[in-house]
GROMACS .gro file of C-alpha atoms in nm:
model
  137
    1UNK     CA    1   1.464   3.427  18.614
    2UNK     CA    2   1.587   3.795  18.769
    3UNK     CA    3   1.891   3.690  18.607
    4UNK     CA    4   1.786   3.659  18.254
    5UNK     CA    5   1.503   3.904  18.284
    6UNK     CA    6   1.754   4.167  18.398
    7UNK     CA    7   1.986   4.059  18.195
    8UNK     CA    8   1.763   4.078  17.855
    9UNK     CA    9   1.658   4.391  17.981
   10UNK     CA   10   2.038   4.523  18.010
   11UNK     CA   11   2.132   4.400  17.669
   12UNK     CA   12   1.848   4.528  17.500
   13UNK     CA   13   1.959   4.880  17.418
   14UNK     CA   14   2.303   4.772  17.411
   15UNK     CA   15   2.250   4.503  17.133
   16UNK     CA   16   2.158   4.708  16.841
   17UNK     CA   17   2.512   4.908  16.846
   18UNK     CA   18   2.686   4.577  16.795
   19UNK     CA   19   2.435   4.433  16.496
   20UNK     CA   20   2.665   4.341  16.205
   21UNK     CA   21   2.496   4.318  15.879
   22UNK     CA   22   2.568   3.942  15.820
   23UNK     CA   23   2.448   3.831  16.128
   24UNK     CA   24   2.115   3.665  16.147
   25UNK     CA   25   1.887   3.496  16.415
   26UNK     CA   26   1.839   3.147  16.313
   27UNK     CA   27   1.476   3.000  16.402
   28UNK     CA   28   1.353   2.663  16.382
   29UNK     CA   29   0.962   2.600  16.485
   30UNK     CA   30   0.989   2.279  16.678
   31UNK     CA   31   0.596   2.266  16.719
   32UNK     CA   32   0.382   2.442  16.485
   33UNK     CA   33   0.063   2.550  16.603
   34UNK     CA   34  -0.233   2.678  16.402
   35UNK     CA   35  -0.416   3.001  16.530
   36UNK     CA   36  -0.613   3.319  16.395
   37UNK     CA   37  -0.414   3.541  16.636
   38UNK     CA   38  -0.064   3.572  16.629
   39UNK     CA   39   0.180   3.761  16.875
   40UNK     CA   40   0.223   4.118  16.744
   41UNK     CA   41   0.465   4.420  16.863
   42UNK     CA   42   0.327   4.551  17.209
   43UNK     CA   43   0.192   4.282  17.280
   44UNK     CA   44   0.250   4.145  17.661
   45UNK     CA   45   0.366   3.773  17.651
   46UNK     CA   46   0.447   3.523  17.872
   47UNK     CA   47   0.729   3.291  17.726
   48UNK     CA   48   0.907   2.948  17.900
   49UNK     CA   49   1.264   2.894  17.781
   50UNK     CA   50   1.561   2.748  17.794
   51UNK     CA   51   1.871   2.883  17.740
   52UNK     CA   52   2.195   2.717  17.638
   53UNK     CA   53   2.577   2.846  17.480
   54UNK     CA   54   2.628   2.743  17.164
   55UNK     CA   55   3.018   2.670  17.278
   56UNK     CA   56   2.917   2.386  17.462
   57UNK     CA   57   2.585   2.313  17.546
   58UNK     CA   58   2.565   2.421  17.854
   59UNK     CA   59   2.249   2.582  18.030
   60UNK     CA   60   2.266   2.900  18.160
   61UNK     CA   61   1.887   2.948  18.241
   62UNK     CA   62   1.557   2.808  18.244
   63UNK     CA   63   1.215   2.931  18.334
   64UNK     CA   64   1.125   2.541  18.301
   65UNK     CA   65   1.321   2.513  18.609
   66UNK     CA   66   1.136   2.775  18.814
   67UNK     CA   67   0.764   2.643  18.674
   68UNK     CA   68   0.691   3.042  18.547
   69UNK     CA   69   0.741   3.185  18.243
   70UNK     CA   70   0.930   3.529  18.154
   71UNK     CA   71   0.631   3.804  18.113
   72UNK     CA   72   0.755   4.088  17.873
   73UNK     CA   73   0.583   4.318  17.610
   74UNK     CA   74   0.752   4.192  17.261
   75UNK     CA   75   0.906   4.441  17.009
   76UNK     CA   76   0.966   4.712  17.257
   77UNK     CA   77   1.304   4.654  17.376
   78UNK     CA   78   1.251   4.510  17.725
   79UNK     CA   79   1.448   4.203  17.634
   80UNK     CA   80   1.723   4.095  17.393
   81UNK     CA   81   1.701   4.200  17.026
   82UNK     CA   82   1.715   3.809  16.894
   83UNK     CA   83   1.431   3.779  17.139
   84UNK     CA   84   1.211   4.075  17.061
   85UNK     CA   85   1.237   4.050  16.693
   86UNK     CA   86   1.156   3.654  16.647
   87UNK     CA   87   0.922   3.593  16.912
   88UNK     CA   88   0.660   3.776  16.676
   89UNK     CA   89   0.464   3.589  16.484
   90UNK     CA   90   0.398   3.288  16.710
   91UNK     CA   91   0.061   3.124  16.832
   92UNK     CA   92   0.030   3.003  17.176
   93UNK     CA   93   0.168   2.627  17.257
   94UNK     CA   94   0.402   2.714  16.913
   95UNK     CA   95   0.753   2.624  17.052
   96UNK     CA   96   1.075   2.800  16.813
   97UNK     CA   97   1.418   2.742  16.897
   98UNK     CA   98   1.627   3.002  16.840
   99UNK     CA   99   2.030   3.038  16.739
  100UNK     CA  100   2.074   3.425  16.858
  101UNK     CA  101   2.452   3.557  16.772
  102UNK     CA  102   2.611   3.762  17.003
  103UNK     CA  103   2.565   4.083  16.793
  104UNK     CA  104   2.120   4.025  16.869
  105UNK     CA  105   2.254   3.856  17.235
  106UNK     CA  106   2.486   4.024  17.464
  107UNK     CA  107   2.743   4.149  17.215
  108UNK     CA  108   3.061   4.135  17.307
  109UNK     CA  109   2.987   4.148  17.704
  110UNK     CA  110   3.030   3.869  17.952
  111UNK     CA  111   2.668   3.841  18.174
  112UNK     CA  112   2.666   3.625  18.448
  113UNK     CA  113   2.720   3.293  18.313
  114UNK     CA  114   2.719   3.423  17.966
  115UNK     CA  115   3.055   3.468  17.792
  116UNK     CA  116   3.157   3.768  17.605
  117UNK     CA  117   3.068   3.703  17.206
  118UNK     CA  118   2.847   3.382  17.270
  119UNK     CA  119   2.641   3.250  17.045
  120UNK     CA  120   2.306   3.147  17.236
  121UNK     CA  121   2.064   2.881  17.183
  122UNK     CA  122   1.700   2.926  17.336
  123UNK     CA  123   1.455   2.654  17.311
  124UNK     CA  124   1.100   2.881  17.339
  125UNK     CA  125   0.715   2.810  17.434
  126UNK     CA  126   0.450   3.061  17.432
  127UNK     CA  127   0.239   2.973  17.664
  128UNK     CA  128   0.044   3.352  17.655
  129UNK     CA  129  -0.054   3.691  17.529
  130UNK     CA  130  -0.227   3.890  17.793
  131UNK     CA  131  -0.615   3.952  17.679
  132UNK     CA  132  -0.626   3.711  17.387
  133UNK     CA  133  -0.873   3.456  17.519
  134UNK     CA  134  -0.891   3.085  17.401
  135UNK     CA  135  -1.142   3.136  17.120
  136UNK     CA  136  -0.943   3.409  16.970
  137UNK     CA  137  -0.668   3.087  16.895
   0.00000   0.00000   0.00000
């Protein structure tokens, strides 16, 4: 996890020199969840994920693996740009996977595992938003 939280963290104000204007963030909803209170920008999250290259499937990190989740404050530019914009929105127990491009990823910069220019694939769970209690779902 210190390597993708770091990581996000690096990229984030990196990422939005590199944004091309025909790249997009593709985002599927893989479980849809129902809820009066959505995530909004500033709000601090706690998110499980898995994260795979597009290339070839293979996983570069997992907060599955480590049983916590990645705790961040969305839309504030803590983590990746493919991250902070397209995590809003969500109710918790909603699961999204989403196809980030390397210009809302790492841009053109290896990380770690992480090739230069990869497309990345993150399967995605809320599983929180700090003070928003169960019968505010």
């Amino acid at each position: 996890m210190r390597f993708l939280m770091t990581s996000l963290t690096l990229a984030a104000g990196a990422a939005s020199s590199f944004v091309a204007a025909s790249a997009t963030v593709q985002v599927e909803v893989l479980h849809a969840v129902e809820c009066d209170r959505k995530t909004q920008k500033g709000d601090h999250i706690d998110v499980h994920y898995r994260g795979t290259l597009a290339a070839d499937g293979s996983e570069f990190d997992a907060s599955y693996n480590r049983g916590q989740p990645l705790s961040f404050t969305v839309g504030n530019g803590q983590v990746i740009k493919g991250w902070d914009d397209n995590l809003l929105g969500m109710c918790i127990g909603e699961k999204r996977k989403l196809t980030i491009p390397p210009e809302f990823g790492y841009g053109e910069r290896a990380m770690g595992p992480i090739p230069a220019g990869s497309t990345l694939i993150f399967e995605t769970e809320l599983v929180g938003i700090k003070g928003v209690k169960k019968d505010e779902l």
